[in-house]
Amino acid sequence: MMKNIRYYYKSLNYENRFYTNEKFDFYSKDLINIKNDDNDNNSCAINKKNNNLWSIQCSNTGIHKFIINNSNTTSNFNVNIEKRNHCYRWNFITLYSEGIITQKNLITPGEEFIAKLWVVSGQVEEIDNIVPSNFEKDITVGLYMNGLSPNIKFHDEEDFFDIIDVSFSKSDGYWTVRLLAHRAGLITFEIENNNIHLFNCTIEKTNLSLSVVNKFLKNQNEDLGNDKTISNSTLSIYQNPCYKNFFIAKSDKDYGVRSFVYSNDNFKTIKTKFIKQIDDNDTIIDIILVDTENILILTSSNKLYKYNNMSTLELINIFPVDQKITNLKTTSFCTPDINYIKITRENNKIDNYNNYFVAFLYKDDRFYFTTDKFESLNLTYVKHYGSIIDIVIHPLNTSFILLIKNNNDANIILIYDPEKDKIREGFNFEKGLSQKDGNMYYINSLEKLVISDLGTNELFIYGKMNLFYSPNSGEYVYEMSLINIDDELASSIKNEKIKNLITSKFGNIAVQTSANRIFYGSSVIPELYEITSGISEDDTSSTIKFDEFGNLFVITSSKDDPYLIKRRIPIHNELSIKRYENSNKEAKDNIISECPIYEFSSDIKSEYFIDIGESLSFNSSVTVKSGYLNGISFTYSNIDLLNITYTDEEIKNVDKYSSNSIKTLNRNVQITNKYKTKNGISNVVVAPHNNQIECEIAPKSSTIYLKCPPNRHIRFNVPENHIGLNCDNTEYPSSFKYFKKYWKDWQKNEIGKKDKHEFFDCSIYGPPIPVYYSSEFIPTFSLYDGDTFIKEVDTEYILIEDKGSIAYSYSKKLKDTNCTSKAQTWSEMILKYPLKDITNVWTPQNYVSCEKDKSEFNKNDEYQIISLNNNNGINWRGQNNMYLMFTATVVDPEFSYCTLKAKFALYVYGASMKTYMQLLLVFGTIILIVILLFISYFIYKRFFIKKKEKVA
């Protein structure tokens, strides 16, 4: 049997399509001759450039067939040629340095950059110039004069840069965009046209990315020629999913056994590294990227190293001397923890929600895991189940999924919970039934587990040419088929097996076999289709990878600069040809020749935060041909955290679809948290149900955080008559006086023996709000997200005066409440938790309701917990007007995941006089009255005597 002729397209246009009158290159090492098999032989021109390269240009649209042959084999391939509807595309370029063209679209966070934006021909794949050519300048100016303006839209609402200003220069022929990125990462965006045309041509929507890196490392290329090589090695790509700019590529064949190449700017620049500190007879066998500054390296001599800043090698002596390790594992995709979103977005500050690392020996009965980057180890045995083949870490479920070969020499799936140290069985390939023929599988050749980049519970298991899909982390599996172009040729390939499976965040799947055949599809259909333009059969130095837009690339290593070569596979053309071929089959085959889905939309956001007692909702709709679709599919990770309800309805045909065979289905989803005190993270992916490979429809995804929302807080409700007060229009002293006997040193448990002063910061507490001494004070609070009001705080909270004042008491006694046991008090909590900051000693984590248990207690004790329901309040003590600084803390653990605090200041006025002042006033008044009586007496006496003398 003759082998098929291997070939691929050497150059592709920006949109991964071939258009009329566009030249594309066709490459094959096996090929001798190529000719067009169309009826109109003049529709396509074929020019041979060299022994392995041909240039093809077709003038007519449609599927064009070409005959290729060598001395032994004749074969054919098809190319879909489309009419270009968009003649142009956008070119966006920002340079770190005008003199370094290789570092374009690469910037640093926190620094303003200038980007240039202009229009280029859609037929040109790469633009090297940093200013428009004369042609590009004329087209851009012409479109601008016709009203063209760019519209930049970010793919992820959390990954963006600030657009400070956009201006156009007619003399330069481009827009200038002043931009500022706040954090490192990979920003993906698209630039759209505002429906402006020029000579019946418009501009296609252009997908672009901008790499934001914390620092630019100087050229660190090292001579790899001194390292020894291994001829039969493959190319491996390593990446930490939280650092999308950072890659390491390892090829023992092209780079050496102690060497690798890496990029910290998403392949824009490639650097080489030869680690001479590793012994000459040692080999790197596995790599884990901890972050952009540190990596873990495992060698064949069973040594684990930490490599710092690509310069310092540190040996980690953590494994037992007699324990050999062959594999290191880390989490499969990135879900940043809440602190990353709330506090910082710097690339070197990202912590994954799941920070587990796993180490194991292939076919051993134990594995090690760590949460502190191998500073300590935990050991788990699986002797009862068999030996370990592979392990993956699910980032959200906090679980390890193990592929095992059991004691009966069959594969099974185990799911391990490291927090509870419990193992449960998943699918058993010894006893499981095949969906195809109903027979038992008894499979023992599975080798690898892969978690989908979608972020749900999707899991792929493969070995030899068997491929299985699990929607629930291995609890149940479904068979997936690899559809060959030529079954007879495929059967002639000896010992072929799957050697690589990759997924994208858009739901795509690609498989690479040991014969370098490539298959493509998605998890929503059970078949993957062979891609005609694959990899050369004997090319061991190539692998496959999806980029940030879901485009499939072949990456090939090279001994010399540029060290890595990327080539995009024309998936769109492959699908177009498949539709064409299917449409020519008989109707009885019931094969769809076009995508049955006309429109899919969802208003789901990229992320949500659900606090206790809250819910979210979103709508999704799909317009389809009747009979091909039942609805919309939703997949979740960590579904145990969520309560999910939904309603479906079929909407009447909208005006733009007139056919009665088309319907629109709508689903409204409501999600709440299932538990009041259990938090976590779950991903949800929304996609049309029964989606087909012909449908290039990306799913919608969202990360749901059951945690404290980043900007959630409470505010003190200022009385209406004082709402206008602020720090600028209010008079207050710079420090507050605390009178002796009315303040307490809580740490020493001593009453203040003399007056003291405490500094007051109005920016923290706000202006002091006046309250009358003789009136009971009941503070109230409101819940906010940023500046958005959510609701009134209607649950339990506590108050403490920050500087130790005890010049107040509570109006309620325990006898006035529903308490059945002794209630917590500040004195008790401060004694139990002697923290320097007394506002932190009483929290939702240690709060215990007095209504929970039953015990003896003094009913006349103060009740120091306040809520709107119990009407507890503050009464003032002492005989002075005073300024006070308070902190309120919500202590109900079922009110919010947040620790909710609010600080406020009060001015208490109208205090009664001190006792000695009252006595002085009384006695002074008495004395004054007595004096007045004496004076009155003498005045009267004198007047009476004078009157008597006159009478005499």
PDB file of N, CA and C in Angstrom, residues 12 99 119-120 264 303 313 437 461 527 545 621 646 681 715 745 753 793 866:
ATOM      1  N   LEU A  12      -0.506  31.760   4.758  1.00  0.00           N
ATOM      2  CA  LEU A  12      -1.948  31.958   4.858  1.00  0.00           C
ATOM      3  C   LEU A  12      -2.233  33.439   5.060  1.00  0.00           C
ATOM      4  N   GLY A  99      13.562  51.362  17.360  1.00  0.00           N
ATOM      5  CA  GLY A  99      14.661  50.685  16.668  1.00  0.00           C
ATOM      6  C   GLY A  99      14.605  49.184  16.778  1.00  0.00           C
ATOM      7  N   VAL A 119      -4.857  51.096   7.884  1.00  0.00           N
ATOM      8  CA  VAL A 119      -5.506  50.070   7.074  1.00  0.00           C
ATOM      9  C   VAL A 119      -4.487  49.461   6.119  1.00  0.00           C
ATOM     10  N   VAL A 120      -4.516  48.119   6.022  1.00  0.00           N
ATOM     11  CA  VAL A 120      -3.620  47.405   5.116  1.00  0.00           C
ATOM     12  C   VAL A 120      -4.442  46.443   4.267  1.00  0.00           C
ATOM     13  N   ASN A 264       8.801  35.233  26.936  1.00  0.00           N
ATOM     14  CA  ASN A 264       7.946  35.854  27.953  1.00  0.00           C
ATOM     15  C   ASN A 264       7.045  36.917  27.336  1.00  0.00           C
ATOM     16  N   LYS A 303      16.559  14.291  40.172  1.00  0.00           N
ATOM     17  CA  LYS A 303      16.836  15.532  40.885  1.00  0.00           C
ATOM     18  C   LYS A 303      15.776  16.573  40.525  1.00  0.00           C
ATOM     19  N   LEU A 313      20.304  28.058  39.904  1.00  0.00           N
ATOM     20  CA  LEU A 313      19.773  26.709  40.023  1.00  0.00           C
ATOM     21  C   LEU A 313      19.906  26.249  41.471  1.00  0.00           C
ATOM     22  N   ASP A 437     -21.244  -0.915  20.518  1.00  0.00           N
ATOM     23  CA  ASP A 437     -21.720  -2.289  20.320  1.00  0.00           C
ATOM     24  C   ASP A 437     -22.281  -2.918  21.589  1.00  0.00           C
ATOM     25  N   ILE A 461      -9.533  11.332  27.743  1.00  0.00           N
ATOM     26  CA  ILE A 461      -8.652  10.224  28.091  1.00  0.00           C
ATOM     27  C   ILE A 461      -8.251   9.537  26.783  1.00  0.00           C
ATOM     28  N   GLU A 527     -17.145  13.079  16.848  1.00  0.00           N
ATOM     29  CA  GLU A 527     -16.143  12.768  15.827  1.00  0.00           C
ATOM     30  C   GLU A 527     -15.130  13.892  15.694  1.00  0.00           C
ATOM     31  N   LYS A 545      -0.664  23.556  18.659  1.00  0.00           N
ATOM     32  CA  LYS A 545      -1.063  24.454  19.738  1.00  0.00           C
ATOM     33  C   LYS A 545      -2.130  25.413  19.235  1.00  0.00           C
ATOM     34  N   SER A 621     -29.862  32.628  23.608  1.00  0.00           N
ATOM     35  CA  SER A 621     -30.808  32.250  22.556  1.00  0.00           C
ATOM     36  C   SER A 621     -30.049  31.736  21.344  1.00  0.00           C
ATOM     37  N   TYR A 646     -33.864  27.027  35.401  1.00  0.00           N
ATOM     38  CA  TYR A 646     -33.956  27.702  34.108  1.00  0.00           C
ATOM     39  C   TYR A 646     -35.351  27.518  33.524  1.00  0.00           C
ATOM     40  N   ILE A 681     -15.339  28.458  43.535  1.00  0.00           N
ATOM     41  CA  ILE A 681     -15.374  28.999  42.176  1.00  0.00           C
ATOM     42  C   ILE A 681     -15.933  27.937  41.244  1.00  0.00           C
ATOM     43  N   ARG A 715     -21.529  51.031  54.828  1.00  0.00           N
ATOM     44  CA  ARG A 715     -21.352  52.432  55.163  1.00  0.00           C
ATOM     45  C   ARG A 715     -22.294  52.807  56.310  1.00  0.00           C
ATOM     46  N   ASP A 745      -7.473  50.461  78.685  1.00  0.00           N
ATOM     47  CA  ASP A 745      -6.422  49.764  77.948  1.00  0.00           C
ATOM     48  C   ASP A 745      -6.808  48.289  77.914  1.00  0.00           C
ATOM     49  N   LYS A 753      -6.129  56.055  84.022  1.00  0.00           N
ATOM     50  CA  LYS A 753      -5.996  56.828  85.259  1.00  0.00           C
ATOM     51  C   LYS A 753      -5.760  58.304  85.000  1.00  0.00           C
ATOM     52  N   VAL A 793     -28.371  46.885  56.002  1.00  0.00           N
ATOM     53  CA  VAL A 793     -27.826  45.801  56.821  1.00  0.00           C
ATOM     54  C   VAL A 793     -28.860  45.470  57.896  1.00  0.00           C
ATOM     55  N   ILE A 866     -26.008  44.382  68.205  1.00  0.00           N
ATOM     56  CA  ILE A 866     -27.031  45.307  67.725  1.00  0.00           C
ATOM     57  C   ILE A 866     -27.578  44.806  66.396  1.00  0.00           C
TER      58      ILE A 866
END
